[in-house]
Tab-separated table of C-alpha atoms and ligand atoms in Angstrom:
chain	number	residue	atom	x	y	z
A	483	UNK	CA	-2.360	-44.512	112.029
A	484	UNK	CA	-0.851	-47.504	113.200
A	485	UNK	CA	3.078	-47.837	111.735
A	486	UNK	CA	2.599	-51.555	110.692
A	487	UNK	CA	0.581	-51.938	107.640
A	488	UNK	CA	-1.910	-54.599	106.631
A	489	UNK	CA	-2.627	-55.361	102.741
A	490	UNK	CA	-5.526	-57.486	102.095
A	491	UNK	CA	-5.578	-59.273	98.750
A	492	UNK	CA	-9.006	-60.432	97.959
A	493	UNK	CA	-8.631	-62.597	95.021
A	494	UNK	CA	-13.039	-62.562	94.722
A	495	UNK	CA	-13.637	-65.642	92.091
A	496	UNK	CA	-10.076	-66.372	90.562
A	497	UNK	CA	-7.179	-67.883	89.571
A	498	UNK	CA	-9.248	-70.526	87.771
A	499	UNK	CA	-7.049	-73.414	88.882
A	500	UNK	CA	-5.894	-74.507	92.325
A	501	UNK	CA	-2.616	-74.636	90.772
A	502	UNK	CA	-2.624	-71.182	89.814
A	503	UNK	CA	-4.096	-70.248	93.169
A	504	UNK	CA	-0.815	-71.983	95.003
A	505	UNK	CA	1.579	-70.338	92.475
A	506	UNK	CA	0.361	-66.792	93.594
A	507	UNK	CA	-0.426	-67.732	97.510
A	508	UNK	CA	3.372	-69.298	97.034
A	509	UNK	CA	5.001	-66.244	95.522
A	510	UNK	CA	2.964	-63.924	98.022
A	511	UNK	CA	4.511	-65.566	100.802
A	512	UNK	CA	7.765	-65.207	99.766
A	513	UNK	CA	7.515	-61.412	99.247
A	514	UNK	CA	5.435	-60.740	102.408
A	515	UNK	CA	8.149	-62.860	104.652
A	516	UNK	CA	10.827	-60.455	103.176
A	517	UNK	CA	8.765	-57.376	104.476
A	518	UNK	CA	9.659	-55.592	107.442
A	519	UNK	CA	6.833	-53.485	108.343
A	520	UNK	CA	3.836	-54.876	106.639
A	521	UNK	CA	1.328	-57.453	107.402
A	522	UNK	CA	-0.567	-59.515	104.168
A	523	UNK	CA	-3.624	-61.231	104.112
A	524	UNK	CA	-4.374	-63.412	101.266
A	525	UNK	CA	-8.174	-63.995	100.706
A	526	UNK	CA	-8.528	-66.850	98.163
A	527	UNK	CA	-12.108	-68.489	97.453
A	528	UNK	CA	-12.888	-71.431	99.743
A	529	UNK	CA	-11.694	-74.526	97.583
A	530	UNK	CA	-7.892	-72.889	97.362
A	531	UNK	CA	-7.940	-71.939	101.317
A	532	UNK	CA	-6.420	-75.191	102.728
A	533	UNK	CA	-3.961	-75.470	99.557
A	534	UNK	CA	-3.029	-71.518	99.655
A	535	UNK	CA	-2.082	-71.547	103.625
A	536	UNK	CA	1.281	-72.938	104.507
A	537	UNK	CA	1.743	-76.133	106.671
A	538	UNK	CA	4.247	-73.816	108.456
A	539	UNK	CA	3.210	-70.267	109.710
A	540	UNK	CA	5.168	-67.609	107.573
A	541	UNK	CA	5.979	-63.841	108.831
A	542	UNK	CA	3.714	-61.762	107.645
A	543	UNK	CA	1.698	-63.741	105.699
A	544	UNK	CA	-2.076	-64.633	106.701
A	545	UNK	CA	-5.496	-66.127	105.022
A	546	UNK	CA	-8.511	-64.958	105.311
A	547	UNK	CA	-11.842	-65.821	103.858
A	548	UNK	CA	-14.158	-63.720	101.150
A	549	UNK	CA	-17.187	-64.068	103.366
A	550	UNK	CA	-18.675	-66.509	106.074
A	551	UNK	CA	-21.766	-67.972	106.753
A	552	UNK	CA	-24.437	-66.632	109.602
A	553	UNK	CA	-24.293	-70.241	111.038
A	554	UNK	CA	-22.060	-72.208	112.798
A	555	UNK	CA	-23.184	-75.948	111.598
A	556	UNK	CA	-25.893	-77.557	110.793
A	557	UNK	CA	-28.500	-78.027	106.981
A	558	UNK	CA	-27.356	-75.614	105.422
A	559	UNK	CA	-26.052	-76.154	101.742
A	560	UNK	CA	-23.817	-74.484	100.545
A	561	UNK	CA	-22.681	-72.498	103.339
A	562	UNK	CA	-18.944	-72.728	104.997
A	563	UNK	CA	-18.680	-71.916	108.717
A	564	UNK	CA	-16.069	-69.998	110.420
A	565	UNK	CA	-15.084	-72.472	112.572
A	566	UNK	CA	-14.347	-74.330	109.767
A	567	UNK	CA	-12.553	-71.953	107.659
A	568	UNK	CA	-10.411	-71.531	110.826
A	569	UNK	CA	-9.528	-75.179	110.247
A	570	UNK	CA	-7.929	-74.377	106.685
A	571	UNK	CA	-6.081	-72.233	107.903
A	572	UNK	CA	-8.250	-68.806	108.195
A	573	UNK	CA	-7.095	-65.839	110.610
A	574	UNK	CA	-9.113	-63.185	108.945
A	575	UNK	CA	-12.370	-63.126	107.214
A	576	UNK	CA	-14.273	-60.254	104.906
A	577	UNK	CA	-17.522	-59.403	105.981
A	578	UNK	CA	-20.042	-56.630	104.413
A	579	UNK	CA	-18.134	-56.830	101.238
A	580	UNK	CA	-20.366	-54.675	98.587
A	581	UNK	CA	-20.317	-57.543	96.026
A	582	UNK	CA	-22.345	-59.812	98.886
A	583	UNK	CA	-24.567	-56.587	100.154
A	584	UNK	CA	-25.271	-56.173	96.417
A	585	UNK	CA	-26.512	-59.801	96.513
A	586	UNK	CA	-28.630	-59.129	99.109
A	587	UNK	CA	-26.488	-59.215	102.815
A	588	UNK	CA	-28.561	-56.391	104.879
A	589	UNK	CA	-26.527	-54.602	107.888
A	590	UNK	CA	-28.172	-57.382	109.758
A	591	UNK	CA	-26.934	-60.660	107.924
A	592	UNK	CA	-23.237	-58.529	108.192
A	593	UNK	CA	-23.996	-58.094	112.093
A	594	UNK	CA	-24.653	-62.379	111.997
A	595	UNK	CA	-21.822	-62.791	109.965
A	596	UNK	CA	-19.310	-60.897	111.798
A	597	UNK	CA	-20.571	-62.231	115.376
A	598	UNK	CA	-19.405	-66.018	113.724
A	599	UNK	CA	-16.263	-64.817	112.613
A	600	UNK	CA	-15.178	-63.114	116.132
A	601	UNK	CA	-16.887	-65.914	118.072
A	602	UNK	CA	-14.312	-68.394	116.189
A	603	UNK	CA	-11.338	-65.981	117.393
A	604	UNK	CA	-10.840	-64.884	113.842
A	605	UNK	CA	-10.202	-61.468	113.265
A	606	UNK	CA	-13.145	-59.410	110.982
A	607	UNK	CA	-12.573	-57.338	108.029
A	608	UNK	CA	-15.381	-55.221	108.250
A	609	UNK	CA	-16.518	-53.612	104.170
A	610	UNK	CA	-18.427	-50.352	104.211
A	611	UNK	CA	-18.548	-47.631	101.763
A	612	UNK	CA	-21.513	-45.589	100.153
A	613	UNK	CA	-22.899	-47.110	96.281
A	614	UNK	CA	-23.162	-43.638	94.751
A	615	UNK	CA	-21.998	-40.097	95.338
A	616	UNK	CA	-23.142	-36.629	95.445
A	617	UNK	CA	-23.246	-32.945	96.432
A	618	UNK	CA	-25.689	-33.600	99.252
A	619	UNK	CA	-23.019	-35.339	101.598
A	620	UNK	CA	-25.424	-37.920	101.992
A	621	UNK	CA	-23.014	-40.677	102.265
A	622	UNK	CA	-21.937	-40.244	105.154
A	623	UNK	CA	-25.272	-41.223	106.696
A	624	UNK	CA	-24.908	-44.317	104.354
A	625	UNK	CA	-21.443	-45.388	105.839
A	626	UNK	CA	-22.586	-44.425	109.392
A	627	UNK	CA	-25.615	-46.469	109.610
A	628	UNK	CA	-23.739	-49.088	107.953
A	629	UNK	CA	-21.026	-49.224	110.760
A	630	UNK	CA	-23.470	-49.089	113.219
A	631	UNK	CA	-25.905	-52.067	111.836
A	632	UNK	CA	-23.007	-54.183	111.091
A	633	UNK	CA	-21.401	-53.747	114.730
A	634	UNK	CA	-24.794	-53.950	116.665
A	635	UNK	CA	-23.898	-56.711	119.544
A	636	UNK	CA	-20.493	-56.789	118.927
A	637	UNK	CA	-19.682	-56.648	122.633
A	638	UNK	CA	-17.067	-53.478	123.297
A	639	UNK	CA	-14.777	-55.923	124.033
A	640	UNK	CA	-14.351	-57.669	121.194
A	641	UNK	CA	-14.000	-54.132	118.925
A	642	UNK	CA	-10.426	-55.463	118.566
A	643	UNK	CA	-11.390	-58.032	116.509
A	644	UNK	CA	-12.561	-55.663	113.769
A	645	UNK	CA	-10.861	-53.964	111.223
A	646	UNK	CA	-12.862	-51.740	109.165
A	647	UNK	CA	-12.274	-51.386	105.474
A	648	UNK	CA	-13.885	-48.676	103.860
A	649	UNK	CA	-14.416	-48.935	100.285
A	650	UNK	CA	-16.724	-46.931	98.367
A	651	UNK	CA	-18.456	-49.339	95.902
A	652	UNK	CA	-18.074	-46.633	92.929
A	653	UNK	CA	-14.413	-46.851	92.850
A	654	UNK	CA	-14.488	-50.951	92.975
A	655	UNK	CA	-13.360	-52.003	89.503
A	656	UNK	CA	-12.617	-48.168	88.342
A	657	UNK	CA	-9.924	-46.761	86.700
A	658	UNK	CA	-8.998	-44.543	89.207
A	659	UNK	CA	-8.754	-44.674	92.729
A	660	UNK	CA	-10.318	-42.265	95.009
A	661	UNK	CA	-8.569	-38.944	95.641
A	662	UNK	CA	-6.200	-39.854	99.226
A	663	UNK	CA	-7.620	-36.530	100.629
A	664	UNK	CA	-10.931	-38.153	100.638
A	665	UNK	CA	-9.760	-41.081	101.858
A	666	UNK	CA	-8.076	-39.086	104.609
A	667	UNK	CA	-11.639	-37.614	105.230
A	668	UNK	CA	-13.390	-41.044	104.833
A	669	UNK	CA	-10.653	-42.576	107.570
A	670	UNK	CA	-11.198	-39.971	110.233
A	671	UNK	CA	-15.008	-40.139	109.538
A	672	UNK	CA	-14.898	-44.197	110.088
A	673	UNK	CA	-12.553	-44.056	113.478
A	674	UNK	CA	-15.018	-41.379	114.485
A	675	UNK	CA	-18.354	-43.736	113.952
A	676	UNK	CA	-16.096	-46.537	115.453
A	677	UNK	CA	-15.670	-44.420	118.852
A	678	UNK	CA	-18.793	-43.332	119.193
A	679	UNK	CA	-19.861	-46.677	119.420
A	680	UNK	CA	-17.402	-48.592	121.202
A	681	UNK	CA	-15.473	-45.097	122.884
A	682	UNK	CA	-12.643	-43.272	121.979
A	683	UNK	CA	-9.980	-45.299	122.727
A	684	UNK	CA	-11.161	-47.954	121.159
A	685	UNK	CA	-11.279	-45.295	118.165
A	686	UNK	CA	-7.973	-44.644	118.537
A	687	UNK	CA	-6.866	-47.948	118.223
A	688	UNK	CA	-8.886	-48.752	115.253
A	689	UNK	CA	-7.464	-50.123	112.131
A	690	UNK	CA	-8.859	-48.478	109.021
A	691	UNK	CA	-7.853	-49.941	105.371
A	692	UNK	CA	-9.238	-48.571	102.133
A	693	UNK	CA	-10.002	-50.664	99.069
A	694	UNK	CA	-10.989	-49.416	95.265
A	695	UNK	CA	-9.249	-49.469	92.181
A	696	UNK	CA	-5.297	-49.795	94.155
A	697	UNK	CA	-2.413	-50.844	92.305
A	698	UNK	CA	1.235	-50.123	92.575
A	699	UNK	CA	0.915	-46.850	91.599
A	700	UNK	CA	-1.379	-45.261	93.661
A	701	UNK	CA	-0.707	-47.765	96.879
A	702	UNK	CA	1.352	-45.484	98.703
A	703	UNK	CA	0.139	-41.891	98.479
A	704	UNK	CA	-3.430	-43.395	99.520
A	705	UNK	CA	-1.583	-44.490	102.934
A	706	UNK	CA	0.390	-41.646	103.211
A	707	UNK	CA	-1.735	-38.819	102.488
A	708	UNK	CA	-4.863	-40.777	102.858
A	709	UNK	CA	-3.732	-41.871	106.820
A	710	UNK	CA	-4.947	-45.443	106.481
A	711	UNK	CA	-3.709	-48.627	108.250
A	712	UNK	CA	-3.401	-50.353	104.648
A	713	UNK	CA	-5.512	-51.449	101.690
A	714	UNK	CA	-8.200	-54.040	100.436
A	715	UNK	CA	-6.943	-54.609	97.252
A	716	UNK	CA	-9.089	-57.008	94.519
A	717	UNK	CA	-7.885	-57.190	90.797
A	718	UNK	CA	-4.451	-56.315	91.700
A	719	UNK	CA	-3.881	-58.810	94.447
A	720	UNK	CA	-3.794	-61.573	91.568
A	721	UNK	CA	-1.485	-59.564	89.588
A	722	UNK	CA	1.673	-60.963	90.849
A	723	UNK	CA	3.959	-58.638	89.071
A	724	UNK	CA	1.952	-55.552	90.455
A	725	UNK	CA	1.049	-57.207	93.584
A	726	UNK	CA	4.912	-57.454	94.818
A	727	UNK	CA	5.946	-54.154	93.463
A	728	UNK	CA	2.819	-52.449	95.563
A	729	UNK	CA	3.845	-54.769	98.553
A	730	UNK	CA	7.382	-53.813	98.112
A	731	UNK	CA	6.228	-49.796	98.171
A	732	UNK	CA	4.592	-50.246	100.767
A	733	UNK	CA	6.996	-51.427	102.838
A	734	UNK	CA	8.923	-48.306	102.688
A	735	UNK	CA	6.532	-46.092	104.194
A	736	UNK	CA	8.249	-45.003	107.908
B	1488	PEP	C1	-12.661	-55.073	96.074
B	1488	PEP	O1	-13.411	-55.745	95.381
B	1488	PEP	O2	-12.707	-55.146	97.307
B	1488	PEP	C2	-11.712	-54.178	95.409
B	1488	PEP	C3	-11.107	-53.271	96.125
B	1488	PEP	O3	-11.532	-54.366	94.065
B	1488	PEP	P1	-10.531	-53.542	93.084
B	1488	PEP	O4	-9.238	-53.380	93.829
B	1488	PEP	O5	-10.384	-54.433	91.908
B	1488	PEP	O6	-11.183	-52.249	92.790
């Protein structure tokens, strides 16, 4: 576990208004730039991107985008390129999310996806996680093949690039949380598919975040106990009262 910590706020579809967006992106920035050992991405849809990033680079505060297209340029509506989310101001960008594998991304598409974002020298948040659970242990083929299809052709030197975020899709929108001594399980399990395909140091060095159901509550014991790099957090990461508690939290962990 790496001692800086990364929180990613994906704020999916919302606020409703740009104005709202800038109010939160604003407020976030001035919490993150008072943190001392964690890193925050802000991940608001496309049309806020340009107004959410600051003219000046802040401390510890980043943007990312929700997802990215499989092309660079060219006919195809609808679609926003990485190259040109870099130009509003992008330094991260999900990929694999579950909402956009639910809407029919395939390990491949993710695999296109992420190749754009890393080609663009933005740095890849990698979503995995299993839909459903049970005694069989079968996720863990799930989130294996999943790793492995989304990283095919990712040259080993670009494995920096990627941070995976495992979030199983169960827990997305729960009440709860998963336990942090599965998450602990769930980390190890990722850095281990990560090494065996780009070698253990690479392994090592990989950044592992979790994401389902956080809040200010449970924030902390999931990184402690749960040995992750940080969190993907969704519903809360709009919540500005519980957002800058749980980034406040955070920040304490040594
Ligand atoms: C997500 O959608 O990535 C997510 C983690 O959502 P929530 O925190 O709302 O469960």
């Amino acid at each position: 576990m790496n001692s800086r910590k990364l929180i990613v706020g994906n704020w999916k579809m919302h606020p409703a208004s740009v104005d709202d967006a800038k109010r939160i992106a604003r407020r976030t920035r001035l919490v993150a730039s008072r943190l001392e050992h964690t890193d925050v991405v802000a991940c608001p849809p496309f049309p806020f991107m340009q107004a959410c990033a600051s003219r000046r680079p802040t401390a510890n505060f980043y943007i990312g985008a929700q997802s990215v297209s499989v092309h660079e340029e060219g006919a195809h509506t609808g679609e926003a390129g990485a190259g040109m989310l870099r130009s509003l101001g992008a330094t991260y960008a999900i990929v694999g999310h579950s909402e956009q594998r639910a809407a029919g991304d395939s390990d491949e598409i993710v695999s296109h996806r992420l190749a754009r974002v890393v080609e663009a020298g933005l740095t890849a948040i990698l979503c995995v996680g299993e839909r459903t659970r049970d005694e069989s242990g079968a996720h863990f083929d799930v989130v294996r093949d999943q790793i492995k299809g989304s990283l095919a052709g990712l040259p080993e030197g670009k494995a920096r690039s990627v941070i995976m975020a495992y979030e199983p899709v169960w827990e997305i929108g729960a009440k709860e949380a998963m336990a942090p001594e599965e998450v602990h399980e769930m980390s190890i399990f990722v850095k281990k598919a990560f090494s065996d395909i780009f070698g253990p140091e690479a392994g090592l060095k990989a950044k592992v975040l979790y994401g389902g159901s956080v809040n200010f509550r449970n924030a902390v014991e999931i990184i402690h106990t749960g040995q992750v790099d940080g969190l993907l957090v969704g519903r809360e990461s709009v919540n500005l009262p519980g957002f800058t508690e749980l980034l406040k939290e955070v920040d304490k962990i040594q």
